[in-house]
XYZ file of C-alpha atoms in Angstrom:
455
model
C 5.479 -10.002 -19.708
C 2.091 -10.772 -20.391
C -0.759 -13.441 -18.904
C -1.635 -16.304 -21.438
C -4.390 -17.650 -19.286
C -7.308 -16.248 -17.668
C -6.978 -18.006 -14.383
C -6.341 -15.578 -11.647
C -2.867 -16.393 -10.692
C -3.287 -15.802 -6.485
C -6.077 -18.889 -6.186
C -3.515 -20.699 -4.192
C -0.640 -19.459 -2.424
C 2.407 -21.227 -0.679
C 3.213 -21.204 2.649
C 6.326 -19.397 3.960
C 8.921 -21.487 2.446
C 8.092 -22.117 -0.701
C 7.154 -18.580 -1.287
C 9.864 -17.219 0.114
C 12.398 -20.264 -2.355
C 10.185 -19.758 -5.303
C 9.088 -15.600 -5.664
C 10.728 -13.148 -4.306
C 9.067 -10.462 -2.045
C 7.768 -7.135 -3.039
C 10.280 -4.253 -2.522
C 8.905 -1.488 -0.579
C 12.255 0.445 0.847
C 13.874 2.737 -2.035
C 15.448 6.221 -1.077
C 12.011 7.848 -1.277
C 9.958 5.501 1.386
C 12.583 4.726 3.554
C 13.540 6.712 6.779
C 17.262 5.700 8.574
C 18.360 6.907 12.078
C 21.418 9.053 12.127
C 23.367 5.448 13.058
C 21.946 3.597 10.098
C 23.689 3.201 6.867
C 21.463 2.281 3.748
C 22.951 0.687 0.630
C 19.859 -0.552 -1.591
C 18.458 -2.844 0.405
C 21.316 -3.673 2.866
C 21.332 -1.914 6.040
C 24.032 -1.698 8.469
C 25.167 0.023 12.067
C 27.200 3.000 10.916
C 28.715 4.427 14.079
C 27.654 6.441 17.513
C 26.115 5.080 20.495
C 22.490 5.363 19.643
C 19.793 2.450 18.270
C 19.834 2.956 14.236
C 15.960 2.531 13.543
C 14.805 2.150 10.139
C 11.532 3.007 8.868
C 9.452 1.993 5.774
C 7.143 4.622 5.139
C 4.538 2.312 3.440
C 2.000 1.506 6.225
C 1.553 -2.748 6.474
C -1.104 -3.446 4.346
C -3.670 -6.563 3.813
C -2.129 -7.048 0.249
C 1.345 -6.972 1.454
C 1.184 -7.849 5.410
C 4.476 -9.381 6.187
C 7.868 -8.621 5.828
C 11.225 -10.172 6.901
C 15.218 -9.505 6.834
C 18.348 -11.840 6.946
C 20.963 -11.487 9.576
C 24.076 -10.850 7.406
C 26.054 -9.805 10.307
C 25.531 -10.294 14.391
C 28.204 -7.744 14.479
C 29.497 -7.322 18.771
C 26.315 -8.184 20.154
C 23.600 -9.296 17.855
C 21.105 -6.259 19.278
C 18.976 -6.644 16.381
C 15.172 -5.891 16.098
C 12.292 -6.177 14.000
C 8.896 -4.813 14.049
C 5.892 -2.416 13.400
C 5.023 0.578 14.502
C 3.590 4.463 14.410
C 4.598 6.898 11.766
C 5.558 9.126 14.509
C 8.201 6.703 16.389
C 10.985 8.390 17.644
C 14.250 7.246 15.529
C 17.037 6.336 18.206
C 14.722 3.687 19.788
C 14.563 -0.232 18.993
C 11.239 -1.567 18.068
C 9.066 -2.077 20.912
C 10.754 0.506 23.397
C 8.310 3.165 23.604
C 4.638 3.511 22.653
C 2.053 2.505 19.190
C 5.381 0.203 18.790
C 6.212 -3.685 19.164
C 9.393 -5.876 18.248
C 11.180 -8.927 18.425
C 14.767 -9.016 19.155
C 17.050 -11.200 18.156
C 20.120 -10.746 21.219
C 17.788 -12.146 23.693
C 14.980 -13.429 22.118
C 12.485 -11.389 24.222
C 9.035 -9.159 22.865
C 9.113 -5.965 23.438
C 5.582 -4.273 23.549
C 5.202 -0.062 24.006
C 8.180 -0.533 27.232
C 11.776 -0.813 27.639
C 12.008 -4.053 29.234
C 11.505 -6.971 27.392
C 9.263 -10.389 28.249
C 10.503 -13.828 27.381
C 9.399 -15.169 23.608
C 11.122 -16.710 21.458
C 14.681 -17.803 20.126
C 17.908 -15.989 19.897
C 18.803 -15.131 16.395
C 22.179 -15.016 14.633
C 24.096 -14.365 11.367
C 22.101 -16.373 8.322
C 18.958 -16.361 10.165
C 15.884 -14.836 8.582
C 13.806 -12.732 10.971
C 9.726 -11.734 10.056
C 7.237 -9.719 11.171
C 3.662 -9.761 10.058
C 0.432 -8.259 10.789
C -3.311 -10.407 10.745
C -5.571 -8.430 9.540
C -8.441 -11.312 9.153
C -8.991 -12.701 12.931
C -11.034 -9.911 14.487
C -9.810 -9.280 18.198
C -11.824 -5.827 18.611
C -12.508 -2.698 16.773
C -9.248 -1.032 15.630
C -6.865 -3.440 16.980
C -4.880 -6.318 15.148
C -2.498 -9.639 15.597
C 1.130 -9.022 15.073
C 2.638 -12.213 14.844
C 6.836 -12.926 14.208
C 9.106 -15.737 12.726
C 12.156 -17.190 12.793
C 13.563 -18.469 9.498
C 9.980 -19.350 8.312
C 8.323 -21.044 11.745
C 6.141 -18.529 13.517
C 7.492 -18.022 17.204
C 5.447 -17.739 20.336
C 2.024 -16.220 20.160
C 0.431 -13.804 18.046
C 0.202 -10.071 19.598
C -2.810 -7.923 20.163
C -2.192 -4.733 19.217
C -4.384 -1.503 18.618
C -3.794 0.395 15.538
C -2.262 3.861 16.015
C -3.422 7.207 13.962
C -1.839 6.582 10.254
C -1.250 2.556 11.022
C 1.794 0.258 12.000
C 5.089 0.969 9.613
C 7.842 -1.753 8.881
C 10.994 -1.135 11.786
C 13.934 -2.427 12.221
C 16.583 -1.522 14.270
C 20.258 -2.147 14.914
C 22.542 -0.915 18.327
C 25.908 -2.321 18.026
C 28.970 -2.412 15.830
C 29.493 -4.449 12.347
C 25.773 -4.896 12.035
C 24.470 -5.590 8.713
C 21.289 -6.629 7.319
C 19.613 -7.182 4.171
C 15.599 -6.577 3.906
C 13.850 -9.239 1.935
C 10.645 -7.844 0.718
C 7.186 -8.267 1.373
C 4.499 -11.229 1.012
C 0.896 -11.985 1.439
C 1.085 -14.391 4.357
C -1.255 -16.208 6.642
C -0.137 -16.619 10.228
C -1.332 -19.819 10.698
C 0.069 -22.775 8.921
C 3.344 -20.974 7.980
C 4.530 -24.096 6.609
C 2.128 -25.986 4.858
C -0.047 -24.625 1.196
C -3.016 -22.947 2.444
C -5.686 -21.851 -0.278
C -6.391 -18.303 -0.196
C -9.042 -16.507 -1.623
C -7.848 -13.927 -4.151
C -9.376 -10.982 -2.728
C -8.513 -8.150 -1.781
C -5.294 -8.310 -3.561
C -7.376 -9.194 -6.853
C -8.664 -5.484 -6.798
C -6.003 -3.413 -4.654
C -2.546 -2.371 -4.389
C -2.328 -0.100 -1.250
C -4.601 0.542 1.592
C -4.580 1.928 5.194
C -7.549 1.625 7.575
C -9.335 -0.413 5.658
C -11.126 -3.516 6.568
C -12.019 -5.516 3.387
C -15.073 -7.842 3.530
C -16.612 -10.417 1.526
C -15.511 -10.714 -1.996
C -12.474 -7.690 -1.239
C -15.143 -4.795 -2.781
C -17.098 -4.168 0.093
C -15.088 -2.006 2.423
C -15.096 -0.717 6.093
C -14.016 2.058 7.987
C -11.603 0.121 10.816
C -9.671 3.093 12.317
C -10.455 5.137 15.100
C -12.132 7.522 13.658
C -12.611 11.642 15.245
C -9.435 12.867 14.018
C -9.035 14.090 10.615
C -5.404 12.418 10.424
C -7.219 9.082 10.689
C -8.164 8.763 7.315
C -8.922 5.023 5.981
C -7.800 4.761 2.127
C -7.820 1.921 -0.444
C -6.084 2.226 -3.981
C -7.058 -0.048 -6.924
C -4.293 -2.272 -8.324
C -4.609 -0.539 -12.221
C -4.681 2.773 -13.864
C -7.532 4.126 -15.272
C -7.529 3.698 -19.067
C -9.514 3.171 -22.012
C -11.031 -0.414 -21.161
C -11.369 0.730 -17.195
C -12.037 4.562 -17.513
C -15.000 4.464 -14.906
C -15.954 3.179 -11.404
C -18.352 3.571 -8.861
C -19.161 2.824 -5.068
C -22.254 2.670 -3.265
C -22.608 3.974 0.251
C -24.153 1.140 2.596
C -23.629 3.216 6.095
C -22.888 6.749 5.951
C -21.492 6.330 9.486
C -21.236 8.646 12.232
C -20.101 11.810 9.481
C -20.350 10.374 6.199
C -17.080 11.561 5.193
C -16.396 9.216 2.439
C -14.849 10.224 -0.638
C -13.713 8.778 -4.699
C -11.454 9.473 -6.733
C -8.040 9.408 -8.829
C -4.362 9.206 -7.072
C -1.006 9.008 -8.389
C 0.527 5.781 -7.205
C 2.656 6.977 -4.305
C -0.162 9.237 -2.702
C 0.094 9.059 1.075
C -2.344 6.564 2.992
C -3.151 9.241 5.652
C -4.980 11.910 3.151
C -8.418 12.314 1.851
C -8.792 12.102 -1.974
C -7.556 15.183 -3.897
C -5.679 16.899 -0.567
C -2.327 16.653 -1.668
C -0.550 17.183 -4.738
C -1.174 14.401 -7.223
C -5.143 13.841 -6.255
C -9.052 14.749 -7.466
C -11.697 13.586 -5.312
C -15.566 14.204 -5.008
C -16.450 14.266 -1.241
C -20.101 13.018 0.022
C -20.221 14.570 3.348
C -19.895 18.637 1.842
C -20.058 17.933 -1.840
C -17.076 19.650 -2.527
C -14.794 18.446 -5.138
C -10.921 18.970 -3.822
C -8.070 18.949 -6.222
C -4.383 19.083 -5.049
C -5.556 21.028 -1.929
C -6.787 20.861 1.559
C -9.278 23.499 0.652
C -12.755 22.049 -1.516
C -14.477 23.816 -4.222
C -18.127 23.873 -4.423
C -19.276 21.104 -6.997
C -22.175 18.991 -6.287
C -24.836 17.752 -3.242
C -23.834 15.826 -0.463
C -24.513 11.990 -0.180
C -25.839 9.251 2.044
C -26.767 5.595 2.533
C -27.966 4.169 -0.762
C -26.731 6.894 -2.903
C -23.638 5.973 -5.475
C -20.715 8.156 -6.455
C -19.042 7.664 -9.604
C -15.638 9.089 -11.137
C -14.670 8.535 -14.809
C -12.028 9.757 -17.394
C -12.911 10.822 -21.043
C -9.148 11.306 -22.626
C -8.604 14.334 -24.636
C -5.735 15.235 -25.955
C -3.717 12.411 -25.146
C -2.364 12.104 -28.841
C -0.269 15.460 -28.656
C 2.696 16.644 -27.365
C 3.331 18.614 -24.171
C 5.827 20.542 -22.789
C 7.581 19.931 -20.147
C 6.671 22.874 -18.437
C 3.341 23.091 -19.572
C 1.163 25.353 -17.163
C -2.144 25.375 -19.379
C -4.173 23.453 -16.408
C -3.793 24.589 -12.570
C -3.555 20.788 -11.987
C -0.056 19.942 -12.939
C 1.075 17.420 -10.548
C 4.620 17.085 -9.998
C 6.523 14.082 -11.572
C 6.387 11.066 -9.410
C 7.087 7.648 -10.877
C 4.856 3.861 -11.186
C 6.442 1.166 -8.817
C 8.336 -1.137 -10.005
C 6.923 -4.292 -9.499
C 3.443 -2.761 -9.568
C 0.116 -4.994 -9.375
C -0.374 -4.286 -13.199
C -0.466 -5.662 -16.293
C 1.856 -4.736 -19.122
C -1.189 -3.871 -21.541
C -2.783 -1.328 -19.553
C 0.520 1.263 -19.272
C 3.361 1.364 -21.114
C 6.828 3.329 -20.053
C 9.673 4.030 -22.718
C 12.070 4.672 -20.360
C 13.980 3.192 -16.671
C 14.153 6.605 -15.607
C 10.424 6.786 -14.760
C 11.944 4.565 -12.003
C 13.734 6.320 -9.731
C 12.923 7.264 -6.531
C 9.570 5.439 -6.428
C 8.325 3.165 -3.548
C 9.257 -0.182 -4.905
C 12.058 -1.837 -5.269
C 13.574 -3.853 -8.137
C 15.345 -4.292 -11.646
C 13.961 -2.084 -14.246
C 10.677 -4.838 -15.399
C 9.667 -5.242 -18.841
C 8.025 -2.948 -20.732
C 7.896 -0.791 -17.733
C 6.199 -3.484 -15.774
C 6.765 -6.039 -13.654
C 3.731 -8.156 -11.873
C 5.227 -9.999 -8.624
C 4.368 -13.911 -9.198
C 1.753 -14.420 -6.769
C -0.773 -11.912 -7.878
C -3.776 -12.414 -10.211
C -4.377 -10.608 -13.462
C -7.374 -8.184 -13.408
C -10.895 -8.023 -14.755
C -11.863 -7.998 -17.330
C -8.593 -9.584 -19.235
C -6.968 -7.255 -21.388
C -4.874 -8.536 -24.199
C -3.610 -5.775 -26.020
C -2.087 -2.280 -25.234
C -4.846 0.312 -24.794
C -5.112 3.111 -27.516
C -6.225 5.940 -24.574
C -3.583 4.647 -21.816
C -3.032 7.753 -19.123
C 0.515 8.937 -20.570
C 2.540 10.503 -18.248
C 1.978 14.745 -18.076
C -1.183 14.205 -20.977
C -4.412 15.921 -20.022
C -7.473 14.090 -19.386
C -10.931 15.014 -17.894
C -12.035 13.677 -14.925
C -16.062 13.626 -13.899
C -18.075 13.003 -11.201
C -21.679 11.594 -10.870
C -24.165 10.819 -8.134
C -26.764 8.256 -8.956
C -25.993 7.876 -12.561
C -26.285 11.980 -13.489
C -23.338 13.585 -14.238
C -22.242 16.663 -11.777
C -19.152 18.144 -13.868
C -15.530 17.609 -14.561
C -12.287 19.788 -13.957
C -9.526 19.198 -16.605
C -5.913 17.310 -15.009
C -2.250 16.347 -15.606
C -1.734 12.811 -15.507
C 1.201 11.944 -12.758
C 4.046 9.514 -14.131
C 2.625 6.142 -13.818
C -0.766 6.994 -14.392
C -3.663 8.071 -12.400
C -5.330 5.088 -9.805
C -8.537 4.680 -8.727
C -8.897 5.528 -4.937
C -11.871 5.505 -1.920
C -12.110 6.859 1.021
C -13.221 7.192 4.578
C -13.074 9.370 7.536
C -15.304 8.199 10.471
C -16.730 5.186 12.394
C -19.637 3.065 11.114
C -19.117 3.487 7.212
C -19.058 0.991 4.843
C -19.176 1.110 1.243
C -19.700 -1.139 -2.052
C -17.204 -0.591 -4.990
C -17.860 -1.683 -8.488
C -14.331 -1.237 -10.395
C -15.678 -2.326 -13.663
C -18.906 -0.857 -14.219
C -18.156 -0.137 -18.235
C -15.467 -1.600 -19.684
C -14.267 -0.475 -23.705
């Protein structure tokens, strides 16, 4: 599936119901990034109350994102009492509670219509719900109602429903929830969409950013034209990590970006660098498995570990930090169990229905497709674009020679100000290896430049 035309395909957007009729929502919920109470049953994207007497909670462990910020699920079956819930909430909830019971957690319920926010009694809010009825949740980022907190706002069948929720963002951010408590319960999870609260049923025009340049992002809080980027988490715990991932691999035409530091902040810990697709939103560049990053506030350069290697000086306001990719030996063959780089990441796979374009990565085979963190039919040639979502900059119109095959090495540098500091040689993950920034404490802000070379 590729893009005849140049025109960025996100310059206007539906509103609820014509989106929701015309393109279906982004799957976020296979086996991998989804988290059922021992009373949940999960069959693809049906979920239904198994047996016992406790709440089966279900989590999505994809935190709600700018790009993707609301989600919904149809009411197959009310089963005995209809005590059915949606809503957001910490990584850390407890399963066996309902949305909204206990704290960092709020819901909607569809039994009694009432909002429950971090307490076990519910107030007056909205509208029972039933079998066929469509229940959302959704999370407005843009309307700034103090530092670190957000809007939650819910729907029924498409109409927004009572008022939109203040809420403070927890350590990690607010997770998809819903939750089920009674017999013959069954529903079916939708997807996700890039929704405005307001206006739910009329075409609003939305500005393209920042789902022209990202895919995933926690913490984040994305100004002017989606490239300048905040720090909007709490900040003064190291869990609290704010993360943005670009929405393409690194390859031959984009093998190099950069981002300028505008505010160092209160400890400068901002970081850049290269991510498999399904790194978690909570970690600093090159932490985990499946990671490189050069960090500003120690200079270290950390690479599949908590623990940094010396590398290169620290940085400040009005310094820039670069990370490219020159390919190697992409051309040969590898074997499976090669062990010639202290990088090998382990095999994870590229979401289906990933923000990409066909041209820039190319998989032979479905089984690259299992387990990953979206949902989906196998897509063409590997890829799938959701309708909705623009094509990236600078157009690309034919299949790179250097794409970032899966288990190839490549060598990844680092540079402050324009002079190179060094490289350190990696494995590629399955799916390729995504352009990623970072931040760790109040007060910073940074400019990123995604294509500062291109061919």
């Amino acid at each position: 599936l590729f893009f005849p035309s140049r025109e960025p395909l996100f310059l206007i957007c539906c509103g609820y119901l014509n989106m929701a009729q015309s393109s279906p929502g982004t799957k976020l919920h296979t086996k991998n990034r989804i988290v059922p109470g021992p009373s949940a049953k999960v069959e693809d994207d049906v979920i239904s109350f198994s047996s016992g007497g406790s709440v089966a909670l279900v989590k999505i462990l994809e935190p709600v994102s700018p790009m993707l910020n609301y989600f919904e699920y149809e009411i197959l079956n009310r089963g005995g009492e209809c005590a059915i819930g949606i809503g957001v909430g910490a990584l850390n909830y407890p399963q066996g509670r309902m949305p909204g019971w206990n704290k960092d957690s709020i819901g909607y319920h569809a039994d009694d219509g009432k909002l429950f926010h971090e307490r076990g009694f519910g107030a007056n809010f909205g509208p029972t719900c039933t079998t066929g009825d469509k229940m959302g949740c959704g999370i407005d980022y843009d309307t700034d109602v103090g530092f670190n907190y957000v809007r939650i706002f819910f729907t029924k069948n498409g109409k927004q429903i009572g008022q939109p929720q203040k809420m403070k963002r927890p350590v990690h951010g607010l997770y998809p929830m819903f939750g089920l408590h009674s017999e013959g319960e069954k529903i079916r999870y939708l997807g996700h969409w890039h929704l405005s609260p307001e206006n739910l049923q009329e075409v609003m025009q939305q500005d393209i950013s920042p789902s022209s340049h990202w895919i995933r992002a926690n913490g984040i809080k994305f100004l002017e034209d989606g490239l300048t980027l905040e720090y909007a988490s709490e900040g003064g715990n190291i869990q609290d990590v704010a993360i943005a991932q670009a929405n393409f691999p690194i390859n031959s035409t984009n093998h190099y970006f950069e981002l300028e530091i505008l505010d160092a902040g209160v400890g400068g810990s901002i970081a850049i660098g290269l991510a498999k697709l399904t790194y978690p939103l909570h970690r600093h560049p090159g932490w985990n498995p499946g990671a490189v990053g050069y960090h500003a506030d120690d200079g270290k350069m950390f690479k599949e570990r908590g623990v940094g290697m010396d590398f290169g000086p620290t940085c400040t306001t009005g310094d820039i930090m670069g990370c490219g990719v020159r390919f190697t030996t992409l051309d040969e063959d590898f074997d499976d169990n090669d062990s010639g780089s202290d990088t090998s990441i382990p095999d994870e796979s590229l979401g289906r229905g990933a923000f990409l374009h066909p041209a820039l990565y190319y998989s032979d085979s479905d089984e690259d497709y299992e387990g990953d963190i979206f949902g989906g039919p196998p897509p063409l040639f590997g890829l799938r674009p959701p309708r909705g979502f623009p094509r990236l900059e600078p157009p690309v119109q034919q299949k790179s020679q250097n794409v970032t095959k899966d288990g190839k090495k490549i060598t990844v540098y680092f540079t402050k100000n324009g002079e190179e500091l060094g490289d350190t040689e990696c494995s590629v993950p399955s799916g390729g290896f995504y352009p990623v920034v970072a931040m760790l404490s109040r007060g910073e802000k940074i400019k990123v430049n995604l294509y500062p070379l291109s061919g």
